[in-house]
XYZ file of C-alpha atoms in Angstrom:
706
model
C 114.786 -67.434 -9.049
C 117.533 -65.026 -10.009
C 116.620 -63.621 -13.430
C 119.327 -62.038 -15.611
C 119.893 -61.009 -19.190
C 122.894 -63.326 -19.770
C 125.511 -60.628 -20.428
C 127.726 -61.275 -17.357
C 127.273 -64.808 -16.038
C 130.358 -64.711 -13.762
C 129.026 -61.713 -11.891
C 125.544 -63.258 -11.730
C 127.002 -66.496 -10.306
C 128.792 -64.601 -7.568
C 125.612 -62.684 -6.761
C 123.650 -65.924 -6.572
C 126.070 -67.337 -3.983
C 125.704 -64.225 -1.826
C 121.921 -64.625 -2.007
C 121.550 -68.374 -1.503
C 124.106 -69.192 1.212
C 122.646 -67.016 3.987
C 119.248 -68.514 3.267
C 120.612 -72.066 3.323
C 122.503 -71.333 6.540
C 119.237 -70.179 8.169
C 117.624 -73.580 7.270
C 115.069 -71.932 4.994
C 113.790 -74.367 2.357
C 114.668 -72.841 -0.993
C 113.865 -74.059 -4.483
C 116.411 -71.920 -6.361
C 117.434 -71.319 -9.937
C 119.400 -68.812 -12.066
C 117.956 -68.233 -15.565
C 117.566 -65.852 -18.445
C 114.102 -65.225 -19.948
C 114.966 -67.534 -22.813
C 116.048 -70.287 -20.419
C 112.796 -69.840 -18.495
C 110.839 -70.360 -21.703
C 112.905 -73.452 -22.593
C 112.322 -75.043 -19.179
C 108.622 -74.150 -19.318
C 108.233 -75.825 -22.726
C 109.945 -78.982 -21.493
C 108.448 -79.425 -17.988
C 104.757 -78.857 -17.432
C 104.982 -78.251 -13.672
C 107.777 -75.708 -14.151
C 105.833 -74.006 -16.906
C 102.756 -73.659 -14.721
C 104.827 -72.336 -11.811
C 106.663 -69.769 -13.929
C 103.375 -68.247 -14.980
C 103.193 -66.862 -11.423
C 106.504 -65.039 -11.850
C 106.525 -61.882 -9.667
C 109.145 -59.235 -9.073
C 110.675 -59.145 -5.559
C 113.524 -56.717 -6.309
C 115.502 -55.554 -9.309
C 114.784 -54.796 -12.945
C 111.039 -54.669 -13.520
C 111.406 -54.454 -17.268
C 113.416 -57.730 -17.351
C 110.670 -59.407 -15.328
C 107.942 -58.111 -17.635
C 109.899 -59.360 -20.662
C 110.251 -62.806 -19.108
C 106.524 -62.940 -18.238
C 105.592 -61.857 -21.773
C 107.806 -64.555 -23.287
C 106.393 -67.217 -20.985
C 102.762 -66.240 -21.597
C 103.256 -66.111 -25.382
C 104.800 -69.591 -25.350
C 102.125 -70.923 -23.009
C 99.292 -69.652 -25.186
C 100.938 -70.850 -28.353
C 101.193 -74.418 -27.082
C 98.019 -74.433 -24.987
C 95.976 -76.798 -27.169
C 98.756 -79.366 -27.114
C 99.379 -79.049 -23.379
C 95.800 -78.939 -22.154
C 95.286 -82.747 -22.101
C 98.493 -83.226 -20.066
C 97.472 -80.399 -17.721
C 93.978 -81.795 -17.153
C 95.329 -85.304 -16.553
C 97.831 -83.927 -13.985
C 94.941 -82.263 -12.098
C 92.941 -85.514 -12.034
C 95.929 -87.579 -10.864
C 96.774 -85.108 -8.104
C 93.198 -85.055 -6.830
C 93.128 -88.845 -6.868
C 96.366 -88.981 -4.843
C 95.657 -86.279 -2.256
C 91.864 -86.370 -2.026
C 89.520 -83.464 -1.374
C 90.543 -80.824 1.172
C 86.896 -79.982 1.740
C 86.161 -83.374 3.354
C 89.397 -84.772 4.838
C 90.131 -84.648 8.563
C 93.794 -83.872 7.775
C 93.742 -82.089 4.404
C 96.837 -81.173 2.449
C 96.250 -77.450 1.945
C 98.601 -77.355 -0.995
C 98.033 -80.479 -3.072
C 94.469 -81.659 -2.305
C 91.460 -80.620 -4.354
C 90.560 -77.087 -3.366
C 94.059 -76.200 -2.210
C 96.757 -73.819 -3.365
C 97.803 -75.933 -6.315
C 94.286 -75.651 -7.693
C 94.504 -71.864 -7.569
C 97.716 -72.089 -9.585
C 95.947 -74.316 -12.093
C 93.036 -71.860 -12.319
C 95.429 -69.054 -13.266
C 97.281 -71.298 -15.711
C 94.069 -72.344 -17.484
C 92.833 -68.757 -17.680
C 96.226 -67.689 -19.073
C 95.672 -69.955 -22.104
C 92.842 -67.626 -23.284
C 90.998 -70.788 -24.302
C 88.768 -70.784 -21.223
C 87.725 -68.443 -18.490
C 87.538 -69.046 -14.778
C 84.740 -67.964 -12.403
C 85.536 -64.346 -11.578
C 83.917 -64.241 -8.159
C 84.164 -66.298 -5.048
C 87.704 -67.718 -5.052
C 89.964 -64.899 -3.843
C 88.583 -64.709 -0.335
C 88.640 -68.517 0.188
C 92.224 -68.550 -1.054
C 93.180 -65.852 1.466
C 91.523 -67.849 4.254
C 93.532 -70.922 3.392
C 96.735 -68.828 3.351
C 95.876 -67.574 6.847
C 95.366 -71.160 8.022
C 98.674 -72.307 6.579
C 100.537 -69.340 8.129
C 99.060 -70.221 11.528
C 99.932 -73.896 10.953
C 103.572 -72.970 10.301
C 103.700 -70.902 13.468
C 101.988 -73.560 15.523
C 104.083 -76.485 14.356
C 107.375 -74.675 13.860
C 107.618 -76.450 10.536
C 106.734 -75.744 6.902
C 103.676 -78.023 7.047
C 101.031 -78.088 4.316
C 98.927 -80.807 5.960
C 96.516 -79.638 8.682
C 97.286 -82.329 11.246
C 94.693 -83.179 13.902
C 97.102 -82.465 16.752
C 97.741 -78.947 15.361
C 94.114 -77.953 14.721
C 93.409 -76.723 18.236
C 96.384 -74.353 18.315
C 95.708 -73.119 14.788
C 92.082 -72.401 15.720
C 93.241 -70.467 18.779
C 95.752 -68.416 16.779
C 93.093 -67.441 14.261
C 90.533 -66.818 17.038
C 88.025 -69.426 15.935
C 85.481 -70.566 18.502
C 86.667 -74.183 18.314
C 88.476 -76.616 15.967
C 85.218 -77.530 14.235
C 84.715 -73.930 13.161
C 88.212 -74.023 11.641
C 87.400 -77.272 9.838
C 84.184 -75.732 8.455
C 86.108 -72.683 7.205
C 88.706 -74.843 5.471
C 85.970 -77.060 4.002
C 83.958 -74.195 2.532
C 87.085 -72.461 1.168
C 88.297 -75.677 -0.478
C 84.835 -76.349 -1.908
C 84.728 -72.980 -3.642
C 88.215 -73.293 -5.083
C 87.724 -76.937 -6.111
C 84.371 -76.171 -7.653
C 85.815 -73.252 -9.617
C 88.557 -75.466 -10.981
C 86.066 -78.199 -11.909
C 84.048 -75.693 -13.938
C 87.176 -74.286 -15.586
C 88.482 -77.782 -16.485
C 85.086 -78.675 -17.898
C 85.131 -75.577 -20.102
C 88.713 -76.372 -21.157
C 87.702 -79.849 -22.291
C 85.036 -78.278 -24.502
C 87.708 -76.546 -26.614
C 89.799 -79.671 -27.140
C 89.525 -81.154 -30.644
C 87.414 -84.304 -31.082
C 88.099 -87.159 -33.504
C 85.247 -88.140 -35.765
C 84.611 -91.887 -35.858
C 84.368 -92.162 -39.657
C 86.580 -89.491 -41.123
C 89.178 -89.418 -38.340
C 89.368 -85.685 -38.907
C 89.998 -83.685 -35.774
C 87.532 -80.843 -35.456
C 86.739 -78.245 -32.892
C 83.639 -78.755 -30.758
C 81.048 -76.287 -31.890
C 78.794 -74.787 -29.248
C 75.276 -76.206 -29.422
C 72.203 -74.437 -28.158
C 69.280 -76.723 -27.396
C 65.981 -75.362 -26.152
C 64.815 -77.165 -23.005
C 61.594 -76.990 -20.930
C 60.787 -74.212 -18.447
C 62.719 -71.520 -20.354
C 66.026 -73.309 -20.027
C 68.720 -73.996 -22.619
C 71.558 -76.505 -22.967
C 74.833 -74.949 -24.128
C 78.352 -76.430 -24.090
C 77.374 -79.164 -21.621
C 75.727 -76.703 -19.207
C 72.218 -75.705 -18.296
C 71.517 -72.016 -18.715
C 68.616 -69.601 -18.838
C 67.008 -68.517 -22.090
C 67.465 -64.788 -22.613
C 63.736 -64.231 -22.048
C 63.648 -66.252 -18.788
C 63.665 -64.408 -15.505
C 65.761 -66.036 -12.716
C 63.060 -65.175 -10.161
C 60.535 -67.488 -11.901
C 58.977 -69.715 -9.186
C 60.480 -73.212 -8.943
C 63.011 -72.485 -11.692
C 65.956 -73.338 -9.428
C 64.477 -76.783 -8.685
C 63.625 -77.447 -12.291
C 66.996 -76.335 -13.624
C 68.790 -78.510 -11.094
C 66.617 -81.566 -11.866
C 67.165 -81.117 -15.632
C 70.944 -80.794 -15.178
C 71.151 -83.950 -13.078
C 68.843 -85.933 -15.367
C 70.936 -85.016 -18.408
C 74.259 -85.541 -16.636
C 75.145 -81.880 -17.041
C 75.945 -78.991 -14.697
C 74.481 -75.590 -14.130
C 76.454 -72.838 -15.790
C 78.230 -70.698 -13.152
C 76.240 -67.575 -14.132
C 72.960 -69.512 -13.959
C 73.761 -70.950 -10.529
C 74.671 -67.528 -9.200
C 71.537 -65.916 -10.671
C 69.270 -68.584 -9.248
C 71.014 -68.380 -5.902
C 70.515 -64.640 -5.781
C 67.057 -64.219 -7.351
C 65.066 -67.449 -7.066
C 62.181 -66.924 -4.610
C 61.627 -69.056 -1.534
C 59.166 -71.909 -2.076
C 55.945 -71.519 -0.141
C 55.444 -74.254 2.464
C 54.065 -76.799 2.381
C 55.536 -77.389 -1.069
C 53.239 -78.131 -3.979
C 53.207 -81.538 -5.574
C 55.016 -80.051 -8.567
C 57.846 -78.689 -6.418
C 58.190 -81.916 -4.494
C 58.286 -83.989 -7.690
C 61.077 -81.840 -9.133
C 63.016 -82.187 -5.872
C 62.650 -85.983 -5.836
C 63.606 -86.152 -9.519
C 66.809 -84.277 -8.616
C 67.576 -86.699 -5.772
C 66.960 -89.760 -7.923
C 69.824 -89.153 -10.388
C 72.587 -91.053 -8.577
C 76.174 -89.817 -8.649
C 75.467 -87.134 -11.280
C 73.555 -85.373 -8.507
C 76.823 -84.525 -6.698
C 78.269 -81.703 -8.847
C 74.801 -80.171 -9.346
C 74.127 -80.205 -5.622
C 77.508 -78.628 -4.914
C 76.708 -75.754 -7.266
C 73.347 -75.263 -5.586
C 74.808 -75.397 -2.111
C 77.516 -72.852 -2.911
C 74.940 -70.599 -4.551
C 72.737 -70.704 -1.470
C 69.793 -72.584 -2.970
C 69.944 -75.622 -0.683
C 69.693 -73.609 2.554
C 66.778 -71.697 1.069
C 64.985 -75.014 0.418
C 65.989 -76.638 3.706
C 67.021 -74.024 6.289
C 68.077 -76.752 8.746
C 70.781 -77.816 6.262
C 72.884 -74.929 7.577
C 73.375 -76.886 10.813
C 75.264 -79.728 9.087
C 76.917 -77.759 6.279
C 80.657 -78.504 6.244
C 80.294 -80.134 9.685
C 83.354 -82.404 10.204
C 83.020 -86.009 11.326
C 85.673 -87.129 13.807
C 85.346 -90.786 12.900
C 87.945 -92.384 10.607
C 85.247 -94.603 9.094
C 83.686 -91.525 7.494
C 85.369 -89.979 4.473
C 83.158 -86.908 4.119
C 81.677 -84.039 6.087
C 78.111 -84.550 7.322
C 76.409 -82.682 4.486
C 78.512 -84.303 1.761
C 77.969 -87.741 3.315
C 74.229 -87.155 3.315
C 74.192 -86.327 -0.406
C 76.468 -89.316 -1.115
C 73.959 -91.493 0.761
C 71.258 -90.262 -1.590
C 73.438 -91.153 -4.599
C 74.139 -94.633 -3.165
C 70.386 -95.241 -2.812
C 69.745 -95.042 -6.555
C 70.255 -98.785 -7.227
C 67.639 -99.550 -4.507
C 64.843 -97.393 -5.873
C 63.144 -100.379 -7.554
C 63.315 -102.477 -4.371
C 60.967 -100.317 -2.287
C 57.352 -99.212 -2.578
C 58.161 -95.581 -1.825
C 61.439 -94.562 -3.532
C 60.622 -90.902 -2.856
C 60.636 -91.491 0.931
C 63.848 -93.523 0.679
C 65.606 -90.602 -1.022
C 64.334 -88.027 1.463
C 65.266 -90.265 4.417
C 68.778 -90.714 2.963
C 69.138 -86.932 2.588
C 67.958 -86.261 6.141
C 69.284 -89.284 8.039
C 72.145 -87.300 9.654
C 70.362 -83.958 9.958
C 70.728 -84.281 13.727
C 74.543 -84.432 13.633
C 74.820 -81.013 15.159
C 77.737 -80.001 17.361
C 77.470 -81.918 20.636
C 74.832 -84.401 19.440
C 77.269 -87.318 19.154
C 75.666 -90.766 19.342
C 72.276 -89.142 20.023
C 72.067 -87.675 16.559
C 69.288 -90.028 15.358
C 67.056 -88.939 18.244
C 68.041 -85.297 17.755
C 67.479 -85.485 14.000
C 64.089 -87.293 13.960
C 61.950 -84.256 14.887
C 63.978 -82.061 12.526
C 63.333 -84.552 9.719
C 59.610 -84.490 10.592
C 59.490 -80.720 10.271
C 61.387 -80.739 6.966
C 59.239 -83.552 5.487
C 56.080 -81.635 6.406
C 57.470 -78.500 4.770
C 58.201 -80.502 1.644
C 54.470 -81.262 1.425
C 54.323 -84.950 2.418
C 51.177 -86.108 4.239
C 51.135 -87.056 7.912
C 51.690 -90.781 7.334
C 54.725 -90.121 5.098
C 56.126 -87.575 7.537
C 55.857 -90.070 10.391
C 57.600 -92.718 8.299
C 60.534 -90.421 7.422
C 60.805 -89.475 11.083
C 60.947 -93.154 12.068
C 63.573 -93.964 9.423
C 65.805 -91.117 10.638
C 65.393 -92.124 14.264
C 66.112 -95.791 13.549
C 68.670 -95.450 10.770
C 71.443 -97.070 12.848
C 69.258 -99.764 14.448
C 69.515 -102.488 11.796
C 73.307 -102.240 11.488
C 73.812 -102.142 15.259
C 71.531 -105.104 15.913
C 73.091 -107.114 13.078
C 76.703 -106.522 14.071
C 76.361 -106.509 17.874
C 73.507 -108.901 18.596
C 72.652 -112.516 17.880
C 70.049 -112.476 15.104
C 68.883 -115.910 16.188
C 67.884 -114.534 19.575
C 64.144 -113.666 19.650
C 64.924 -110.411 21.488
C 67.036 -109.206 18.556
C 64.277 -109.978 16.059
C 61.674 -108.366 18.312
C 63.833 -105.205 18.620
C 64.015 -104.798 14.856
C 60.330 -105.523 14.407
C 59.603 -102.781 16.956
C 61.940 -100.386 15.140
C 59.996 -100.839 11.857
C 56.648 -100.812 13.646
C 55.931 -104.319 12.411
C 55.623 -103.084 8.776
C 57.318 -104.855 5.899
C 57.415 -101.655 3.809
C 59.336 -99.869 6.582
C 61.767 -102.823 6.873
C 62.513 -102.615 3.166
C 63.137 -98.856 3.397
C 65.346 -99.216 6.485
C 67.330 -102.024 4.848
C 68.080 -99.905 1.771
C 68.845 -96.834 3.876
C 71.256 -98.877 6.013
C 73.213 -100.067 2.990
C 73.258 -96.644 1.296
C 74.430 -95.005 4.544
C 77.233 -97.526 5.013
C 78.404 -97.386 1.393
C 78.449 -93.563 1.598
C 80.579 -93.690 4.761
C 83.309 -95.788 3.143
C 84.477 -99.353 2.387
C 85.061 -100.263 6.060
C 81.431 -99.571 6.905
C 80.016 -101.963 4.302
C 82.344 -104.952 4.093
C 81.048 -108.280 2.763
C 80.903 -109.518 6.359
C 78.791 -106.635 7.612
C 76.540 -106.910 4.565
C 76.024 -110.604 5.341
C 75.083 -109.861 8.954
C 72.669 -107.069 7.992
C 71.026 -109.160 5.301
C 70.726 -112.213 7.553
C 68.883 -110.241 10.247
C 66.694 -108.411 7.750
C 65.810 -111.715 6.051
C 64.966 -113.273 9.421
C 62.654 -110.426 10.367
C 61.074 -110.318 6.935
C 60.324 -114.043 7.138
C 58.652 -113.539 10.499
C 56.618 -110.550 9.259
C 55.276 -112.550 6.285
C 54.791 -115.649 8.409
C 57.348 -117.798 6.612
C 60.672 -118.880 8.141
C 62.451 -121.295 5.776
C 65.888 -122.561 6.540
C 68.609 -120.700 4.686
C 71.451 -122.485 2.881
C 73.793 -121.305 5.679
C 71.514 -122.892 8.304
C 71.502 -126.176 6.422
C 75.302 -126.235 6.054
C 75.759 -125.435 9.764
C 73.275 -128.191 10.699
C 75.165 -130.738 8.594
C 78.463 -129.780 10.247
C 76.878 -129.948 13.682
C 75.466 -133.424 13.080
C 78.855 -134.800 12.026
C 80.532 -133.330 15.125
C 77.758 -134.631 17.345
C 78.266 -138.187 16.096
C 82.014 -138.563 16.795
C 82.802 -135.598 19.052
C 85.751 -134.446 16.895
C 86.080 -130.781 15.773
C 85.641 -129.837 12.144
C 87.358 -126.919 10.337
C 86.438 -125.600 6.913
C 88.026 -122.870 4.849
C 85.637 -120.850 2.681
C 86.425 -118.190 0.126
C 83.991 -115.268 0.380
C 83.802 -111.809 -1.214
C 86.350 -109.691 0.591
C 88.432 -112.533 2.009
C 88.485 -115.943 3.637
C 86.341 -117.450 6.380
C 87.385 -120.154 8.807
C 84.392 -122.149 9.999
C 84.937 -124.147 13.181
C 82.433 -126.680 14.527
C 83.080 -128.424 17.862
C 81.249 -129.826 20.833
C 80.113 -126.851 22.890
C 81.953 -126.342 26.145
C 83.196 -123.494 28.290
C 86.463 -122.145 26.904
C 85.982 -123.312 23.287
C 85.633 -119.810 21.827
C 88.652 -118.530 23.779
C 90.807 -121.465 22.758
C 89.911 -121.096 19.095
C 90.719 -117.395 19.229
C 94.009 -118.204 20.899
C 94.818 -120.893 18.345
C 94.304 -118.476 15.446
C 96.418 -115.865 17.245
C 99.164 -118.484 17.764
C 99.276 -118.945 13.993
C 99.411 -115.125 13.550
C 96.005 -115.119 11.867
C 94.416 -111.677 12.124
C 90.693 -111.893 12.805
C 88.549 -109.082 11.336
C 85.188 -110.352 12.619
C 83.621 -113.469 14.085
C 80.233 -114.893 14.909
C 79.378 -117.797 17.190
C 76.128 -119.655 17.754
C 75.161 -122.967 19.323
C 72.961 -125.634 17.753
C 71.085 -127.993 20.058
C 68.005 -129.164 18.180
C 68.114 -132.780 17.013
C 71.677 -133.408 18.260
C 73.129 -135.788 20.809
C 75.045 -132.901 22.359
C 75.213 -129.122 21.732
C 77.603 -128.037 18.959
C 79.085 -124.569 18.610
C 79.590 -123.108 15.122
C 82.058 -120.218 14.919
C 82.710 -118.342 11.697
C 85.910 -116.289 11.638
C 86.527 -113.752 8.866
C 90.300 -113.390 8.655
C 92.569 -110.738 7.174
C 93.856 -112.846 4.291
C 92.980 -113.399 0.624
C 94.904 -116.617 -0.098
C 94.352 -120.048 1.550
C 98.092 -120.635 1.474
C 98.546 -117.868 4.041
C 96.604 -119.853 6.639
C 97.317 -123.112 8.493
C 95.686 -126.124 6.822
C 92.202 -126.979 8.141
C 93.412 -130.487 9.022
C 96.153 -129.019 11.292
C 93.658 -126.708 12.994
C 91.255 -129.638 13.527
C 94.043 -131.694 15.131
C 95.079 -128.834 17.402
C 91.477 -128.198 18.436
C 91.213 -131.898 19.326
C 94.298 -131.571 21.511
C 92.786 -128.529 23.206
C 89.549 -130.461 23.718
C 91.593 -133.229 25.375
C 93.234 -130.715 27.728
C 96.565 -130.028 25.993
C 96.920 -126.203 25.734
C 100.675 -125.949 25.283
C 100.257 -124.330 21.846
C 98.613 -121.329 23.568
C 101.513 -120.486 25.883
C 103.148 -118.080 23.446
C 99.857 -116.234 23.022
C 99.428 -115.951 26.776
C 102.922 -114.485 27.177
C 102.464 -112.071 24.254
C 99.072 -110.959 25.547
C 100.435 -110.448 29.048
C 103.037 -108.050 27.689
C 100.546 -106.217 25.462
C 98.053 -105.729 28.267
C 100.680 -103.802 30.313
C 101.200 -101.195 27.564
C 99.475 -97.805 27.956
C 96.038 -97.594 26.317
C 95.301 -94.899 23.757
C 91.759 -94.597 25.099
C 89.818 -96.049 28.018
C 87.777 -99.118 26.928
C 83.975 -99.114 27.152
C 82.429 -102.233 28.641
C 78.706 -102.358 29.458
C 75.583 -104.462 29.589
C 73.055 -104.080 26.755
C 69.696 -104.160 28.610
C 66.781 -106.131 27.116
C 68.987 -107.524 24.365
C 68.000 -111.080 25.303
C 65.583 -112.760 27.669
C 67.805 -115.830 28.117
C 71.326 -114.422 28.250
C 73.321 -111.502 29.650
C 74.623 -109.424 26.760
C 77.846 -107.436 27.241
C 79.484 -105.125 24.702
C 83.206 -104.348 24.707
C 84.727 -101.480 22.747
C 88.482 -101.008 22.927
C 91.566 -100.575 20.790
C 92.321 -103.718 18.835
C 95.530 -105.711 19.366
C 96.864 -109.155 18.638
C 95.411 -111.700 21.058
C 92.726 -109.350 22.439
C 89.847 -111.647 21.623
C 91.591 -114.575 23.296
C 92.171 -112.418 26.410
C 88.518 -111.316 26.585
C 87.040 -114.745 25.979
C 89.502 -116.410 28.327
C 88.599 -114.017 31.122
C 84.986 -115.215 30.823
C 86.013 -118.842 30.655
C 87.888 -118.489 33.917
C 84.605 -117.425 35.514
C 83.012 -120.574 34.120
C 80.593 -118.497 32.062
C 79.445 -119.950 28.772
C 79.633 -117.840 25.603
C 76.394 -118.881 23.918
C 76.862 -116.414 21.086
C 79.473 -113.827 20.131
C 79.643 -111.118 17.498
C 83.058 -109.604 16.883
C 84.165 -106.897 14.497
C 87.037 -104.463 13.976
C 86.576 -101.019 12.503
C 89.114 -98.223 12.256
C 91.426 -100.054 14.659
C 88.692 -100.431 17.248
C 87.375 -103.802 18.451
C 83.616 -103.958 18.933
C 82.757 -107.309 20.553
C 79.413 -108.513 21.908
C 79.082 -111.611 24.115
C 75.888 -113.487 25.018
C 76.611 -115.157 28.365
C 74.863 -117.922 30.243
C 75.788 -120.195 33.100
C 77.122 -123.649 32.220
C 73.635 -125.127 32.568
C 72.171 -122.504 30.211
C 70.549 -120.401 32.915
C 70.644 -116.608 33.089
C 73.638 -115.307 35.130
C 72.831 -113.403 38.339
C 73.549 -109.691 38.779
C 76.656 -110.512 40.798
C 77.937 -112.860 38.102
C 77.363 -110.240 35.418
C 79.269 -107.708 37.483
C 82.135 -110.204 37.832
C 82.128 -110.615 34.036
C 82.306 -106.816 33.573
C 85.284 -106.644 35.912
C 87.064 -109.530 34.187
C 86.487 -108.034 30.737
C 87.743 -104.640 31.933
C 90.926 -106.280 33.138
C 91.262 -108.244 29.896
C 90.710 -105.250 27.638
């Protein structure tokens, strides 16, 4: 901005041209303006974003007195209108955070607009400039400087004025700033953004306290008056925050735990001064923890989503690492999986929050909460898919330090080690196969209590990861397997409504040999249920038929019913990417086309074959994984395929098996984050187990098809 006193506008205009044109010619992005102090004040009063930006007015060159006068005018106007503008300002912060997310947890954070970024620092200064609220004085300048360094390196690396830390730029940025690896850079950005975002949260909370409130009866707007309420353990409640009574020493044993638990239970936060004092002075808790310490800790964990801001305060103050030293290993650790929306530590705390609705469903809610907190404690750099095995002994050590007895420690260790087992068996295996049921029974050590805990942990973990990890389809698969195992453990295996519906469909197909198609509306979308006489190639042809109609399949499950029927009938349930029945071909049309395929007419699949042939020749983003799952079934060879999803892929995979005359007895298909994860249970046409050579041929065919 070119600031002038308004006495010679012609001369100022000429000067502006001499300033701007060289910058424009050099392709420098320039948000320019020419204003007097009065014009600055007028713009600031009219446009909130401009008003906030002008508060950062700094002299580059010229008349310092003119700049000081402009700043004084702007600040006076800002403070005079602060109470009227605060609601708009706070709403703008919330909307921006909702749009751009949280820089502390995103794989590709926007360093400027996301929560914890540069815009939040501007808002901190703007709120402090109102004189209605203060901002935390310590802890934000250094994180801000670190983010500036990262953005400078990003600009040099990309050759562009980028604000978003793109994945393909992270390596070069890390090298320029001499970080050990990209993960260290991510951790630095995460911790910096957490501190800035947390500081703004506290400042916004304080700002809301000074806004007038409307009384329900009198409709008179009055200021909120600070309230001091005495609380247990030498604590007080003041202005929506937990603080220390003036006679309470911050080094009182267990005070940090008790203050945190009280804050979460009341839906409040720790005052910044209290959090800092407890972080600095609270003594370490002697191990093993006493029952009183453990109870306070579990009370803190049991508070649901209100736990999150309290935990963040404690983590930034250093309390969490003092309680659980191993937490340092996962703090701000990035997750390079698009299914996950948070860093490892934040995901773990979110998992605890997601477990709250399940606390009445288990015998030991305390162990459920601790297992949720520690389930990913093994996600250390390099652990990868082995993190449950890596984390189990760490969880054992932590649980023992928390004061649990040996039986409880062993149970937490088992839950951490097996926390992926139920979801993997449910989504990749046939839950009707005895080997699948036996595998889950072994994972829970044959104990119903452990099954209940694992079931709740599985759901909380998936919900914490994000919507893709706990879709209605995946929930149905997990619940079906868990119900099946629970029935076996209690010695009762009644038929479910789904089993009865499938049996009715199978009987009607068995009588006349004609395929049946039903369309079902389920939470999260539509399901196409296909029942037809079982034969080699049926699954492939159905997949091809849906692809021919441009129906996108999100997941599928296939099983075969033989008991009490004249001939085996296959039931395939396809969850499709559509919400409205009108988007799909009519079930009658699909039934007719399946009948034609059954009679040998496959002309409707030619377009799919041509399209798939072209797609298979395109370069792959990543090499597919195709392997046998050992001991998954005693009566079938079980092969898992993981590869990038594409239209017609399932048809290509299933068709490659059909060409080998292998029967797909059962199939479990899902798509997550653009990756197909398909599991096939294969037998020979007569139902016998394929030989080693035949399994190898299937692996080769699937590799070519993928």
